[in-house]
Amino acid sequence: MGQIVKAWADSRVFSNNHWHLEEGPDELRSMHYVAGGHFYAIGKRVDVTL
């Protein structure tokens, strides 16, 4: 168990309380493990009107 006491985000992909991953370099996109040895990097933003 642990407690997060501090976090940091690279200003090239996070500013004004929003992520801008599609505008930053590919190496700053986060990688996610899905299953069975498959990984995905965060890609394009999808906007939805509510």
PDB file of N, CA, C and O in Angstrom:
ATOM      1  N   MET A   1       0.834  -1.175   0.000  1.00  0.00           N
ATOM      2  CA  MET A   1       0.000   0.000   0.000  1.00  0.00           C
ATOM      3  C   MET A   1       0.881   1.241   0.000  1.00  0.00           C
ATOM      4  O   MET A   1       1.978   1.230   0.524  1.00  0.00           O
ATOM      5  N   GLY A   2       0.356   2.284  -0.557  1.00  0.00           N
ATOM      6  CA  GLY A   2       1.080   3.543  -0.576  1.00  0.00           C
ATOM      7  C   GLY A   2       0.112   4.703  -0.677  1.00  0.00           C
ATOM      8  O   GLY A   2      -1.081   4.526  -0.912  1.00  0.00           O
ATOM      9  N   GLN A   3       0.638   5.875  -0.500  1.00  0.00           N
ATOM     10  CA  GLN A   3      -0.165   7.087  -0.602  1.00  0.00           C
ATOM     11  C   GLN A   3       0.552   8.036  -1.543  1.00  0.00           C
ATOM     12  O   GLN A   3       1.745   8.307  -1.369  1.00  0.00           O
ATOM     13  N   ILE A   4      -0.149   8.506  -2.561  1.00  0.00           N
ATOM     14  CA  ILE A   4       0.432   9.479  -3.484  1.00  0.00           C
ATOM     15  C   ILE A   4       0.424  10.832  -2.792  1.00  0.00           C
ATOM     16  O   ILE A   4      -0.617  11.312  -2.343  1.00  0.00           O
ATOM     17  N   VAL A   5       1.598  11.445  -2.709  1.00  0.00           N
ATOM     18  CA  VAL A   5       1.698  12.742  -2.040  1.00  0.00           C
ATOM     19  C   VAL A   5       2.086  13.855  -3.007  1.00  0.00           C
ATOM     20  O   VAL A   5       2.013  15.029  -2.670  1.00  0.00           O
ATOM     21  N   LYS A   6       2.478  13.483  -4.221  1.00  0.00           N
ATOM     22  CA  LYS A   6       2.863  14.494  -5.194  1.00  0.00           C
ATOM     23  C   LYS A   6       2.782  13.880  -6.591  1.00  0.00           C
ATOM     24  O   LYS A   6       3.057  12.711  -6.776  1.00  0.00           O
ATOM     25  N   ALA A   7       2.405  14.680  -7.569  1.00  0.00           N
ATOM     26  CA  ALA A   7       2.344  14.223  -8.953  1.00  0.00           C
ATOM     27  C   ALA A   7       2.949  15.297  -9.844  1.00  0.00           C
ATOM     28  O   ALA A   7       2.997  16.477  -9.478  1.00  0.00           O
ATOM     29  N   TRP A   8       3.403  14.897 -11.004  1.00  0.00           N
ATOM     30  CA  TRP A   8       4.026  15.811 -11.942  1.00  0.00           C
ATOM     31  C   TRP A   8       3.559  15.463 -13.345  1.00  0.00           C
ATOM     32  O   TRP A   8       3.385  14.297 -13.673  1.00  0.00           O
ATOM     33  N   ALA A   9       3.337  16.456 -14.198  1.00  0.00           N
ATOM     34  CA  ALA A   9       2.981  16.249 -15.598  1.00  0.00           C
ATOM     35  C   ALA A   9       3.861  17.146 -16.455  1.00  0.00           C
ATOM     36  O   ALA A   9       4.146  18.286 -16.096  1.00  0.00           O
ATOM     37  N   ASP A  10       4.291  16.616 -17.571  1.00  0.00           N
ATOM     38  CA  ASP A  10       5.143  17.358 -18.496  1.00  0.00           C
ATOM     39  C   ASP A  10       4.323  18.469 -19.150  1.00  0.00           C
ATOM     40  O   ASP A  10       3.251  18.219 -19.714  1.00  0.00           O
ATOM     41  N   SER A  11       4.807  19.690 -19.098  1.00  0.00           N
ATOM     42  CA  SER A  11       4.070  20.840 -19.635  1.00  0.00           C
ATOM     43  C   SER A  11       3.904  20.787 -21.148  1.00  0.00           C
ATOM     44  O   SER A  11       3.093  21.527 -21.700  1.00  0.00           O
ATOM     45  N   ARG A  12       4.635  19.903 -21.832  1.00  0.00           N
ATOM     46  CA  ARG A  12       4.446  19.758 -23.283  1.00  0.00           C
ATOM     47  C   ARG A  12       3.150  19.038 -23.612  1.00  0.00           C
ATOM     48  O   ARG A  12       2.664  19.136 -24.743  1.00  0.00           O
ATOM     49  N   VAL A  13       2.573  18.322 -22.647  1.00  0.00           N
ATOM     50  CA  VAL A  13       1.328  17.595 -22.892  1.00  0.00           C
ATOM     51  C   VAL A  13       0.247  17.871 -21.852  1.00  0.00           C
ATOM     52  O   VAL A  13      -0.842  17.324 -21.930  1.00  0.00           O
ATOM     53  N   PHE A  14       0.523  18.721 -20.861  1.00  0.00           N
ATOM     54  CA  PHE A  14      -0.488  19.074 -19.863  1.00  0.00           C
ATOM     55  C   PHE A  14      -0.330  20.536 -19.488  1.00  0.00           C
ATOM     56  O   PHE A  14       0.731  20.959 -19.037  1.00  0.00           O
ATOM     57  N   SER A  15      -1.380  21.321 -19.702  1.00  0.00           N
ATOM     58  CA  SER A  15      -1.362  22.732 -19.305  1.00  0.00           C
ATOM     59  C   SER A  15      -2.795  23.210 -19.140  1.00  0.00           C
ATOM     60  O   SER A  15      -3.723  22.643 -19.727  1.00  0.00           O
ATOM     61  N   ASN A  16      -2.980  24.227 -18.332  1.00  0.00           N
ATOM     62  CA  ASN A  16      -4.307  24.803 -18.078  1.00  0.00           C
ATOM     63  C   ASN A  16      -5.316  23.733 -17.649  1.00  0.00           C
ATOM     64  O   ASN A  16      -6.469  23.745 -18.078  1.00  0.00           O
ATOM     65  N   ASN A  17      -4.844  22.769 -16.837  1.00  0.00           N
ATOM     66  CA  ASN A  17      -5.685  21.687 -16.306  1.00  0.00           C
ATOM     67  C   ASN A  17      -6.261  20.769 -17.376  1.00  0.00           C
ATOM     68  O   ASN A  17      -7.310  20.153 -17.169  1.00  0.00           O
ATOM     69  N   HIS A  18      -5.587  20.661 -18.524  1.00  0.00           N
ATOM     70  CA  HIS A  18      -6.050  19.776 -19.606  1.00  0.00           C
ATOM     71  C   HIS A  18      -4.862  19.057 -20.234  1.00  0.00           C
ATOM     72  O   HIS A  18      -3.766  19.611 -20.340  1.00  0.00           O
ATOM     73  N   TRP A  19      -5.124  17.803 -20.676  1.00  0.00           N
ATOM     74  CA  TRP A  19      -4.124  17.046 -21.427  1.00  0.00           C
ATOM     75  C   TRP A  19      -4.168  17.463 -22.884  1.00  0.00           C
ATOM     76  O   TRP A  19      -5.239  17.724 -23.440  1.00  0.00           O
ATOM     77  N   HIS A  20      -3.005  17.545 -23.522  1.00  0.00           N
ATOM     78  CA  HIS A  20      -2.869  17.900 -24.936  1.00  0.00           C
ATOM     79  C   HIS A  20      -1.968  16.863 -25.603  1.00  0.00           C
ATOM     80  O   HIS A  20      -1.002  17.199 -26.287  1.00  0.00           O
ATOM     81  N   LEU A  21      -2.276  15.587 -25.381  1.00  0.00           N
ATOM     82  CA  LEU A  21      -1.401  14.511 -25.849  1.00  0.00           C
ATOM     83  C   LEU A  21      -1.266  14.459 -27.369  1.00  0.00           C
ATOM     84  O   LEU A  21      -0.207  14.129 -27.891  1.00  0.00           O
ATOM     85  N   GLU A  22      -2.331  14.798 -28.093  1.00  0.00           N
ATOM     86  CA  GLU A  22      -2.263  14.729 -29.557  1.00  0.00           C
ATOM     87  C   GLU A  22      -1.331  15.782 -30.141  1.00  0.00           C
ATOM     88  O   GLU A  22      -0.896  15.663 -31.275  1.00  0.00           O
ATOM     89  N   GLU A  23      -0.994  16.812 -29.364  1.00  0.00           N
ATOM     90  CA  GLU A  23      -0.108  17.871 -29.837  1.00  0.00           C
ATOM     91  C   GLU A  23       1.344  17.638 -29.447  1.00  0.00           C
ATOM     92  O   GLU A  23       2.237  18.255 -30.001  1.00  0.00           O
ATOM     93  N   GLY A  24       1.585  16.758 -28.498  1.00  0.00           N
ATOM     94  CA  GLY A  24       2.936  16.503 -28.013  1.00  0.00           C
ATOM     95  C   GLY A  24       3.629  15.394 -28.783  1.00  0.00           C
ATOM     96  O   GLY A  24       3.017  14.726 -29.613  1.00  0.00           O
ATOM     97  N   PRO A  25       4.902  15.181 -28.486  1.00  0.00           N
ATOM     98  CA  PRO A  25       5.646  14.118 -29.161  1.00  0.00           C
ATOM     99  C   PRO A  25       5.123  12.735 -28.746  1.00  0.00           C
ATOM    100  O   PRO A  25       4.627  12.544 -27.635  1.00  0.00           O
ATOM    101  N   ASP A  26       5.208  11.767 -29.657  1.00  0.00           N
ATOM    102  CA  ASP A  26       4.712  10.417 -29.415  1.00  0.00           C
ATOM    103  C   ASP A  26       5.302   9.774 -28.169  1.00  0.00           C
ATOM    104  O   ASP A  26       4.619   9.033 -27.470  1.00  0.00           O
ATOM    105  N   GLU A  27       6.553  10.054 -27.857  1.00  0.00           N
ATOM    106  CA  GLU A  27       7.198   9.417 -26.709  1.00  0.00           C
ATOM    107  C   GLU A  27       6.611   9.867 -25.367  1.00  0.00           C
ATOM    108  O   GLU A  27       6.889   9.272 -24.332  1.00  0.00           O
ATOM    109  N   LEU A  28       5.770  10.908 -25.366  1.00  0.00           N
ATOM    110  CA  LEU A  28       5.145  11.356 -24.126  1.00  0.00           C
ATOM    111  C   LEU A  28       3.733  10.805 -23.942  1.00  0.00           C
ATOM    112  O   LEU A  28       3.085  11.070 -22.943  1.00  0.00           O
ATOM    113  N   ARG A  29       3.256  10.008 -24.899  1.00  0.00           N
ATOM    114  CA  ARG A  29       1.936   9.385 -24.763  1.00  0.00           C
ATOM    115  C   ARG A  29       2.044   8.213 -23.802  1.00  0.00           C
ATOM    116  O   ARG A  29       3.006   7.473 -23.818  1.00  0.00           O
ATOM    117  N   SER A  30       1.050   8.069 -22.956  1.00  0.00           N
ATOM    118  CA  SER A  30       1.114   6.984 -21.975  1.00  0.00           C
ATOM    119  C   SER A  30       0.785   5.650 -22.632  1.00  0.00           C
ATOM    120  O   SER A  30       0.006   5.563 -23.576  1.00  0.00           O
ATOM    121  N   MET A  31       1.405   4.589 -22.118  1.00  0.00           N
ATOM    122  CA  MET A  31       1.247   3.232 -22.621  1.00  0.00           C
ATOM    123  C   MET A  31       0.389   2.455 -21.642  1.00  0.00           C
ATOM    124  O   MET A  31       0.576   2.551 -20.431  1.00  0.00           O
ATOM    125  N   HIS A  32      -0.568   1.689 -22.148  1.00  0.00           N
ATOM    126  CA  HIS A  32      -1.479   0.935 -21.301  1.00  0.00           C
ATOM    127  C   HIS A  32      -1.458  -0.540 -21.697  1.00  0.00           C
ATOM    128  O   HIS A  32      -1.562  -0.869 -22.884  1.00  0.00           O
ATOM    129  N   TYR A  33      -1.342  -1.411 -20.710  1.00  0.00           N
ATOM    130  CA  TYR A  33      -1.403  -2.848 -20.937  1.00  0.00           C
ATOM    131  C   TYR A  33      -2.861  -3.266 -20.962  1.00  0.00           C
ATOM    132  O   TYR A  33      -3.639  -2.902 -20.091  1.00  0.00           O
ATOM    133  N   VAL A  34      -3.259  -4.030 -21.983  1.00  0.00           N
ATOM    134  CA  VAL A  34      -4.639  -4.467 -22.102  1.00  0.00           C
ATOM    135  C   VAL A  34      -4.759  -5.906 -21.605  1.00  0.00           C
ATOM    136  O   VAL A  34      -5.371  -6.163 -20.591  1.00  0.00           O
ATOM    137  N   ALA A  35      -4.173  -6.851 -22.319  1.00  0.00           N
ATOM    138  CA  ALA A  35      -4.175  -8.265 -21.926  1.00  0.00           C
ATOM    139  C   ALA A  35      -3.449  -9.053 -23.002  1.00  0.00           C
ATOM    140  O   ALA A  35      -3.311  -8.596 -24.137  1.00  0.00           O
ATOM    141  N   GLY A  36      -2.980 -10.231 -22.639  1.00  0.00           N
ATOM    142  CA  GLY A  36      -2.378 -11.120 -23.626  1.00  0.00           C
ATOM    143  C   GLY A  36      -1.157 -10.556 -24.319  1.00  0.00           C
ATOM    144  O   GLY A  36      -0.906 -10.870 -25.480  1.00  0.00           O
ATOM    145  N   GLY A  37      -0.397  -9.698 -23.639  1.00  0.00           N
ATOM    146  CA  GLY A  37       0.801  -9.126 -24.240  1.00  0.00           C
ATOM    147  C   GLY A  37       0.542  -7.948 -25.164  1.00  0.00           C
ATOM    148  O   GLY A  37       1.396  -7.570 -25.948  1.00  0.00           O
ATOM    149  N   HIS A  38      -0.646  -7.366 -25.102  1.00  0.00           N
ATOM    150  CA  HIS A  38      -0.991  -6.231 -25.959  1.00  0.00           C
ATOM    151  C   HIS A  38      -0.946  -4.928 -25.173  1.00  0.00           C
ATOM    152  O   HIS A  38      -1.433  -4.848 -24.051  1.00  0.00           O
ATOM    153  N   PHE A  39      -0.361  -3.919 -25.798  1.00  0.00           N
ATOM    154  CA  PHE A  39      -0.266  -2.584 -25.215  1.00  0.00           C
ATOM    155  C   PHE A  39      -0.832  -1.576 -26.199  1.00  0.00           C
ATOM    156  O   PHE A  39      -0.793  -1.777 -27.406  1.00  0.00           O
ATOM    157  N   TYR A  40      -1.351  -0.476 -25.677  1.00  0.00           N
ATOM    158  CA  TYR A  40      -1.843   0.605 -26.514  1.00  0.00           C
ATOM    159  C   TYR A  40      -1.326   1.928 -25.991  1.00  0.00           C
ATOM    160  O   TYR A  40      -1.284   2.158 -24.789  1.00  0.00           O
ATOM    161  N   ALA A  41      -0.983   2.825 -26.923  1.00  0.00           N
ATOM    162  CA  ALA A  41      -0.606   4.186 -26.559  1.00  0.00           C
ATOM    163  C   ALA A  41      -1.831   5.072 -26.763  1.00  0.00           C
ATOM    164  O   ALA A  41      -2.623   4.853 -27.683  1.00  0.00           O
ATOM    165  N   ILE A  42      -1.995   6.062 -25.895  1.00  0.00           N
ATOM    166  CA  ILE A  42      -3.121   6.992 -26.040  1.00  0.00           C
ATOM    167  C   ILE A  42      -3.011   7.666 -27.399  1.00  0.00           C
ATOM    168  O   ILE A  42      -1.939   8.082 -27.826  1.00  0.00           O
ATOM    169  N   GLY A  43      -4.126   7.788 -28.080  1.00  0.00           N
ATOM    170  CA  GLY A  43      -4.128   8.335 -29.434  1.00  0.00           C
ATOM    171  C   GLY A  43      -4.900   9.621 -29.558  1.00  0.00           C
ATOM    172  O   GLY A  43      -4.812  10.505 -28.712  1.00  0.00           O
ATOM    173  N   LYS A  44      -5.720   9.705 -30.591  1.00  0.00           N
ATOM    174  CA  LYS A  44      -6.454  10.918 -30.899  1.00  0.00           C
ATOM    175  C   LYS A  44      -7.570  11.189 -29.896  1.00  0.00           C
ATOM    176  O   LYS A  44      -8.195  10.282 -29.375  1.00  0.00           O
ATOM    177  N   ARG A  45      -7.839  12.462 -29.709  1.00  0.00           N
ATOM    178  CA  ARG A  45      -8.938  12.904 -28.856  1.00  0.00           C
ATOM    179  C   ARG A  45     -10.254  12.736 -29.618  1.00  0.00           C
ATOM    180  O   ARG A  45     -10.328  12.949 -30.818  1.00  0.00           O
ATOM    181  N   VAL A  46     -11.300  12.361 -28.903  1.00  0.00           N
ATOM    182  CA  VAL A  46     -12.643  12.268 -29.468  1.00  0.00           C
ATOM    183  C   VAL A  46     -13.541  13.186 -28.657  1.00  0.00           C
ATOM    184  O   VAL A  46     -13.681  13.020 -27.447  1.00  0.00           O
ATOM    185  N   ASP A  47     -14.115  14.186 -29.295  1.00  0.00           N
ATOM    186  CA  ASP A  47     -14.998  15.125 -28.621  1.00  0.00           C
ATOM    187  C   ASP A  47     -16.446  14.671 -28.736  1.00  0.00           C
ATOM    188  O   ASP A  47     -16.883  14.222 -29.797  1.00  0.00           O
ATOM    189  N   VAL A  48     -17.188  14.758 -27.638  1.00  0.00           N
ATOM    190  CA  VAL A  48     -18.591  14.368 -27.610  1.00  0.00           C
ATOM    191  C   VAL A  48     -19.384  15.560 -27.096  1.00  0.00           C
ATOM    192  O   VAL A  48     -19.058  16.149 -26.081  1.00  0.00           O
ATOM    193  N   THR A  49     -20.448  15.891 -27.790  1.00  0.00           N
ATOM    194  CA  THR A  49     -21.329  16.980 -27.375  1.00  0.00           C
ATOM    195  C   THR A  49     -22.426  16.385 -26.512  1.00  0.00           C
ATOM    196  O   THR A  49     -23.128  15.476 -26.940  1.00  0.00           O
ATOM    197  N   LEU A  50     -22.568  16.920 -25.307  1.00  0.00           N
ATOM    198  CA  LEU A  50     -23.598  16.419 -24.389  1.00  0.00           C
ATOM    199  C   LEU A  50     -24.844  17.258 -24.456  1.00  0.00           C
ATOM    200  O   LEU A  50     -24.881  18.376 -24.721  1.00  0.00           O
TER     201      LEU A  50
END
